[in-house]
Coordinates of C-alpha atoms in Angstrom, one line a residue:
M14 CA 14.4 6.6 -11.8
V15 CA 15.0 7.0 -8.1
V16 CA 16.5 3.6 -7.3
S17 CA 19.5 1.9 -9.0
A18 CA 19.6 1.6 -12.8
S19 CA 19.0 -2.1 -12.3
P20 CA 16.6 -2.2 -9.3
R21 CA 16.8 -5.2 -7.1
V22 CA 13.3 -6.7 -7.0
A23 CA 12.2 -9.4 -4.7
V24 CA 8.9 -11.4 -4.5
V25 CA 7.4 -12.8 -1.4
I26 CA 5.1 -15.8 -1.7
P27 CA 3.3 -16.8 1.5
S28 CA 2.8 -20.6 1.3
Y29 CA 0.0 -22.3 3.1
R30 CA -1.8 -25.1 1.4
V31 CA -0.9 -23.9 -2.1
T32 CA 1.1 -27.0 -3.1
R33 CA -1.0 -27.4 -6.3
H34 CA -0.3 -23.9 -7.5
V35 CA 2.9 -22.5 -6.1
L36 CA 5.3 -24.0 -8.6
G37 CA 3.2 -22.7 -11.5
V38 CA 3.3 -19.2 -9.9
I39 CA 7.1 -19.3 -9.6
E40 CA 7.5 -20.4 -13.2
R41 CA 5.6 -17.3 -14.4
I42 CA 7.7 -14.7 -12.5
G43 CA 9.7 -12.7 -15.0
P44 CA 13.5 -12.0 -15.2
E45 CA 13.1 -8.6 -13.6
V46 CA 12.9 -10.3 -10.2
E47 CA 16.2 -11.1 -8.5
R48 CA 15.0 -13.1 -5.5
I49 CA 11.9 -15.1 -4.6
Y50 CA 11.1 -15.8 -1.0
V51 CA 8.8 -18.7 -0.5
V52 CA 7.7 -18.5 3.1
D53 CA 6.3 -21.8 4.4
D54 CA 3.9 -20.7 7.2
A55 CA 4.0 -24.1 8.9
C56 CA 2.0 -25.5 6.0
P57 CA 0.5 -28.9 6.9
D58 CA 0.9 -29.9 3.2
G59 CA 4.6 -29.0 3.3
S60 CA 4.5 -26.3 0.6
G61 CA 8.1 -25.2 1.4
E62 CA 9.5 -28.7 1.1
H63 CA 7.5 -29.3 -2.1
V64 CA 9.2 -26.2 -3.6
A65 CA 12.6 -27.1 -2.4
K66 CA 12.3 -30.6 -3.7
H67 CA 10.6 -30.0 -7.1
G68 CA 11.5 -26.4 -7.9
T69 CA 14.4 -25.5 -10.2
D70 CA 14.5 -21.7 -10.1
P71 CA 17.8 -20.6 -8.6
R72 CA 16.2 -17.3 -7.4
V73 CA 14.1 -19.2 -4.9
R74 CA 14.9 -19.1 -1.2
V75 CA 12.6 -21.2 1.0
I76 CA 12.0 -19.8 4.5
R77 CA 10.2 -22.1 6.9
Q78 CA 8.2 -20.8 9.9
T79 CA 8.2 -23.0 12.9
E80 CA 4.6 -22.0 13.8
N81 CA 1.6 -20.9 11.7
G82 CA 1.4 -17.1 12.2
G83 CA -1.0 -16.2 9.3
V84 CA -0.4 -14.5 6.0
G85 CA 0.7 -11.3 7.6
A86 CA 3.4 -13.0 9.6
A87 CA 4.7 -14.8 6.4
V88 CA 4.8 -11.5 4.5
V89 CA 6.7 -9.8 7.3
T90 CA 9.2 -12.6 7.3
G91 CA 9.7 -11.9 3.6
Y92 CA 10.0 -8.2 4.1
R93 CA 12.7 -8.7 6.7
A94 CA 14.6 -11.0 4.3
A95 CA 14.4 -8.3 1.5
I96 CA 15.6 -5.6 3.9
E97 CA 18.6 -7.8 5.0
E98 CA 19.5 -8.6 1.4
G99 CA 19.4 -4.9 0.4
M100 CA 16.5 -5.2 -2.1
D101 CA 14.9 -2.1 -3.6
I102 CA 11.4 -3.3 -4.0
V103 CA 9.5 -6.2 -2.6
V104 CA 6.4 -7.6 -4.2
K105 CA 3.9 -9.9 -2.5
I106 CA 2.1 -12.4 -4.6
D107 CA -0.2 -15.2 -3.3
G108 CA 0.8 -18.8 -4.1
D109 CA -2.7 -19.9 -5.1
G110 CA -2.6 -18.7 -8.7
Q111 CA -5.2 -15.9 -8.3
M112 CA -2.6 -13.2 -9.2
D113 CA -0.9 -13.0 -12.6
P114 CA 2.9 -12.6 -12.2
A115 CA 2.9 -10.9 -15.7
L116 CA 1.4 -7.8 -14.0
L117 CA 4.4 -7.4 -11.8
P118 CA 6.0 -4.6 -13.9
S119 CA 2.8 -2.6 -13.5
F120 CA 3.2 -2.7 -9.7
I121 CA 6.9 -1.8 -9.6
D122 CA 6.8 1.0 -12.2
P123 CA 5.1 3.6 -10.0
I124 CA 7.8 3.1 -7.4
L125 CA 10.6 3.2 -9.9
R126 CA 9.2 6.5 -11.3
G127 CA 9.1 8.0 -7.8
E128 CA 5.3 8.4 -7.9
A129 CA 4.5 6.0 -5.0
D130 CA 6.1 4.1 -2.1
Y131 CA 3.4 1.3 -2.2
A132 CA 1.3 0.0 -5.1
K133 CA -1.6 -2.3 -4.6
G134 CA -4.0 -4.1 -6.8
N135 CA -7.6 -3.0 -7.4
R136 CA -10.0 -5.6 -8.9
F137 CA -12.8 -3.1 -9.0
W138 CA -11.2 -0.8 -11.6
D139 CA -12.9 -2.4 -14.6
L140 CA -16.6 -2.8 -13.9
R141 CA -16.8 -5.6 -16.6
H142 CA -14.6 -7.8 -14.5
I143 CA -16.4 -7.4 -11.2
R144 CA -19.0 -9.9 -12.2
R145 CA -16.4 -12.6 -12.3
M146 CA -15.8 -12.2 -8.6
P147 CA -18.0 -14.4 -6.3
R148 CA -20.9 -12.3 -5.1
V149 CA -20.0 -12.7 -1.4
R150 CA -16.5 -11.5 -2.0
R151 CA -17.8 -8.6 -4.1
W152 CA -20.1 -7.1 -1.5
G153 CA -17.7 -8.0 1.3
N154 CA -14.9 -6.1 -0.4
L155 CA -17.1 -3.1 -1.1
G156 CA -18.0 -2.8 2.6
L157 CA -14.4 -3.3 3.7
S158 CA -13.2 -0.7 1.2
F159 CA -15.4 2.0 2.6
M160 CA -14.3 1.3 6.2
A161 CA -10.6 1.2 5.1
K162 CA -10.9 4.7 3.5
A163 CA -11.7 6.2 6.9
S164 CA -9.3 4.2 9.0
T165 CA -6.2 4.6 6.7
G166 CA -6.8 8.1 5.3
Y167 CA -6.3 6.9 1.7
W168 CA -9.7 8.0 0.5
D169 CA -9.0 7.4 -3.2
L170 CA -8.0 3.7 -2.8
F171 CA -10.3 0.7 -3.2
D172 CA -10.1 -3.0 -2.6
P173 CA -8.0 -2.8 0.6
T174 CA -7.8 -6.6 1.1
N175 CA -6.1 -7.1 -2.3
G176 CA -2.9 -9.0 -1.6
Y177 CA -1.1 -8.1 -4.8
T178 CA 1.3 -5.4 -3.6
A179 CA 4.7 -3.8 -4.2
L180 CA 6.5 -1.9 -1.5
S181 CA 9.7 0.2 -1.5
V182 CA 12.1 -1.6 0.8
P183 CA 13.6 1.6 2.4
V184 CA 10.0 2.5 3.4
A185 CA 9.5 -1.1 4.7
A186 CA 12.5 -0.6 6.9
L187 CA 10.7 2.3 8.6
L188 CA 7.5 0.3 9.4
P189 CA 6.9 -1.2 12.9
L190 CA 6.9 -4.7 11.4
D191 CA 6.3 -6.3 14.8
S192 CA 3.1 -4.3 15.3
L193 CA 1.4 -5.3 12.0
S194 CA -1.6 -7.5 12.1
R195 CA -0.5 -11.1 11.4
R196 CA -3.6 -12.5 9.6
Y197 CA -6.2 -11.3 7.1
F198 CA -6.3 -7.7 8.3
F199 CA -2.6 -7.4 7.4
E200 CA -3.0 -5.5 4.1
T201 CA -5.4 -2.9 5.6
D202 CA -3.2 -2.5 8.8
L203 CA -0.2 -2.0 6.5
L204 CA -2.0 0.8 4.8
F205 CA -2.8 2.4 8.2
R206 CA 0.9 2.2 9.1
L207 CA 1.9 3.7 5.8
G208 CA -0.5 6.5 6.4
T209 CA 1.2 7.4 9.7
L210 CA 4.5 7.7 7.7
R211 CA 2.8 9.8 5.0
A212 CA 3.8 7.4 2.3
A213 CA 2.3 7.7 -1.1
V214 CA 0.1 4.8 -2.3
V215 CA -1.5 4.1 -5.7
D216 CA -4.0 1.6 -7.0
V217 CA -3.0 -0.6 -9.9
P218 CA -5.9 -1.9 -12.1
M219 CA -5.9 -5.7 -12.3
D220 CA -8.1 -8.7 -12.8
A221 CA -8.2 -11.7 -10.5
F222 CA -8.5 -15.4 -11.5
Y223 CA -10.9 -17.7 -9.7
G224 CA -10.3 -21.3 -10.4
D225 CA -10.2 -24.3 -8.1
E226 CA -8.2 -22.6 -5.4
T227 CA -9.6 -22.4 -1.8
S228 CA -10.0 -19.1 -0.1
H229 CA -9.4 -19.2 3.7
L230 CA -11.1 -15.8 4.3
D231 CA -14.7 -15.8 5.5
V232 CA -15.9 -12.5 4.1
R233 CA -19.1 -12.4 6.2
R234 CA -17.1 -12.8 9.4
A235 CA -14.4 -10.5 8.2
V236 CA -16.8 -7.5 7.7
F237 CA -17.8 -7.6 11.4
E238 CA -14.4 -8.5 12.8
F239 CA -12.6 -5.9 10.7
G240 CA -15.1 -3.3 11.6
A241 CA -13.8 -3.0 15.2
K242 CA -10.2 -2.9 14.0
H243 CA -11.0 -0.2 11.5
L244 CA -12.6 1.9 14.3
R245 CA -9.5 1.4 16.4
N246 CA -7.2 2.5 13.6
F247 CA -9.4 5.4 12.7
G248 CA -9.1 6.6 16.3
K249 CA -5.3 6.2 16.3
R250 CA -5.0 8.0 12.9
V251 CA -7.0 11.0 14.0
S252 CA -5.1 11.2 17.3
Y253 CA -1.7 10.9 15.6
N254 CA -2.3 13.2 12.7
Y255 CA -4.6 15.9 14.2
F256 CA -3.6 16.2 17.9
L257 CA -0.2 14.6 18.6
R258 CA 1.9 15.5 15.5
D259 CA 0.0 18.6 14.4
L260 CA -2.9 20.9 15.3
S261 CA -4.7 22.3 12.3
I262 CA -8.0 23.9 11.6
A263 CA -9.4 20.4 11.0
S264 CA -8.5 19.5 14.6
L265 CA -10.7 22.3 15.8
E266 CA -13.5 21.4 13.3
L267 CA -13.5 17.8 14.6
V268 CA -13.7 18.9 18.3
A269 CA -16.5 21.3 17.4
A270 CA -18.4 18.6 15.5
V271 CA -18.1 16.1 18.4
L272 CA -19.2 18.5 21.0
L273 CA -22.1 19.9 19.0
I274 CA -23.4 16.5 18.0
A275 CA -23.0 15.1 21.5
F276 CA -24.9 18.1 22.9
A277 CA -27.7 17.7 20.3
L278 CA -28.1 14.0 21.1
A279 CA -28.0 14.4 24.9
F280 CA -30.1 17.6 25.2
G281 CA -32.6 16.6 22.5
G282 CA -32.9 13.0 23.7
Y283 CA -33.4 14.1 27.3
H284 CA -36.2 16.5 26.4
W285 CA -37.8 14.0 24.0
L286 CA -38.0 11.5 26.8
L287 CA -39.5 14.1 29.1
S288 CA -42.1 15.0 26.5
I289 CA -43.1 11.3 26.1
Q290 CA -43.3 10.7 29.9
S291 CA -45.3 13.9 30.6
G292 CA -47.5 13.7 27.5
T293 CA -46.9 17.3 26.7
P294 CA -45.4 18.6 23.4
A295 CA -41.8 19.9 23.7
T296 CA -41.4 23.7 23.4
V297 CA -40.0 25.3 20.2
G298 CA -36.8 26.1 22.0
T299 CA -36.1 22.6 23.1
V300 CA -36.6 21.4 19.6
M301 CA -34.7 24.1 17.7
L302 CA -31.7 24.2 20.0
P303 CA -30.6 20.5 19.5
A304 CA -31.6 20.7 15.8
L305 CA -29.4 23.7 15.3
A306 CA -26.5 22.0 17.2
M307 CA -26.9 18.9 15.1
V308 CA -26.9 20.8 11.8
S309 CA -23.8 22.8 12.8
G310 CA -22.1 19.7 14.1
L311 CA -22.6 17.9 10.8
Q312 CA -21.3 20.9 8.9
F313 CA -18.1 20.9 11.0
L314 CA -17.8 17.2 10.4
L315 CA -18.1 17.5 6.7
A316 CA -15.5 20.3 6.8
F317 CA -13.2 18.0 8.7
L318 CA -13.7 15.2 6.1
A319 CA -13.0 17.6 3.2
Y320 CA -9.7 18.6 4.9
D321 CA -8.8 15.0 5.6
I322 CA -9.5 14.0 2.0
G323 CA -7.6 17.0 0.6
T324 CA -4.4 16.2 2.6
M325 CA -3.9 12.6 1.5
P326 CA -0.2 11.8 1.0
R327 CA 0.8 12.5 -2.6
R328 CA 4.6 12.8 -2.5
A329 CA 6.6 9.6 -2.4
L330 CA 8.8 9.2 0.6
H331 CA 11.5 6.8 -0.7
P332 CA 13.2 9.2 -3.0
L333 CA 13.9 11.4 0.0
L334 CA 15.2 8.4 2.0
S335 CA 17.5 7.4 -0.9
A336 CA 18.9 11.0 -1.2
S337 CA 19.6 11.1 2.5
R338 CA 21.3 7.7 2.4
R339 CA 23.5 8.8 -0.6
R340 CA 24.5 12.0 1.3
L341 CA 25.5 10.0 4.4
E342 CA 27.5 7.6 2.2
T343 CA 29.3 10.5 0.6
R344 CA 30.3 12.0 3.9
R345 CA 31.7 8.7 5.0

């Protein structure tokens, strides 16, 4: 075990229009949790006040946001509270009853064993359970998952929008919390930031419950909106990892791929248009040259992807942070 013998575990519950479910969620949180942060994100239904008035769990601390900032802003507020109170692990659970608090030990165990810095749920693990998910959510999450793999660098993860997560607090303290996306892109943006730290992340198999709760995420809109954000994060990740922090063989492969594919498209497209306008067939050379450049460029691109997949973070960061902290305390 890499944290204390009795790890201090906190739970963050973003609260926005979950008055019907939030108290039931709190009641099902086990004794392994020391603190529960209910973050009222300027809820029009007064979720925070409802918990403060009707809740009886002494572990609960209600934090009220003055303005609605989105689920990401509420979670960041909970993360800051966990850092301030010296927690070891902070778990995020939604207040709408979709996530079973009984699964919480499964999320914190990989962190306690030093195998991961961040654990997240995966509702696609068991194919038998996927059919329970509404069809729009199912296909939307599949599309978002493939985009997230490229933008975060965690190619073996799935279900990136899953909000059931556990994070090592020492690693949370290293994150640029002010820069994280504040709304539904929060979980994926967090993965991107964890990737820049080279933090180890694992999927935890889980099932989700779909009852009478209301989802505020429009999956159809999210696929298009998130696409641009994924592209932005992919560009940042490649710049950070392959040109600013390090220069590897994959960096050269990517440059070669971009140049060759760009040349193939420009040269081949130009001569294709000339052939159409003049009505004369293109020569063998003007066909073979861009074709050869395109094939070579794709080979370099595949080599880059193979390197990128093979260098995913596997070693947990927080044991090293804990060891460094212990050494500093000993010197003092």
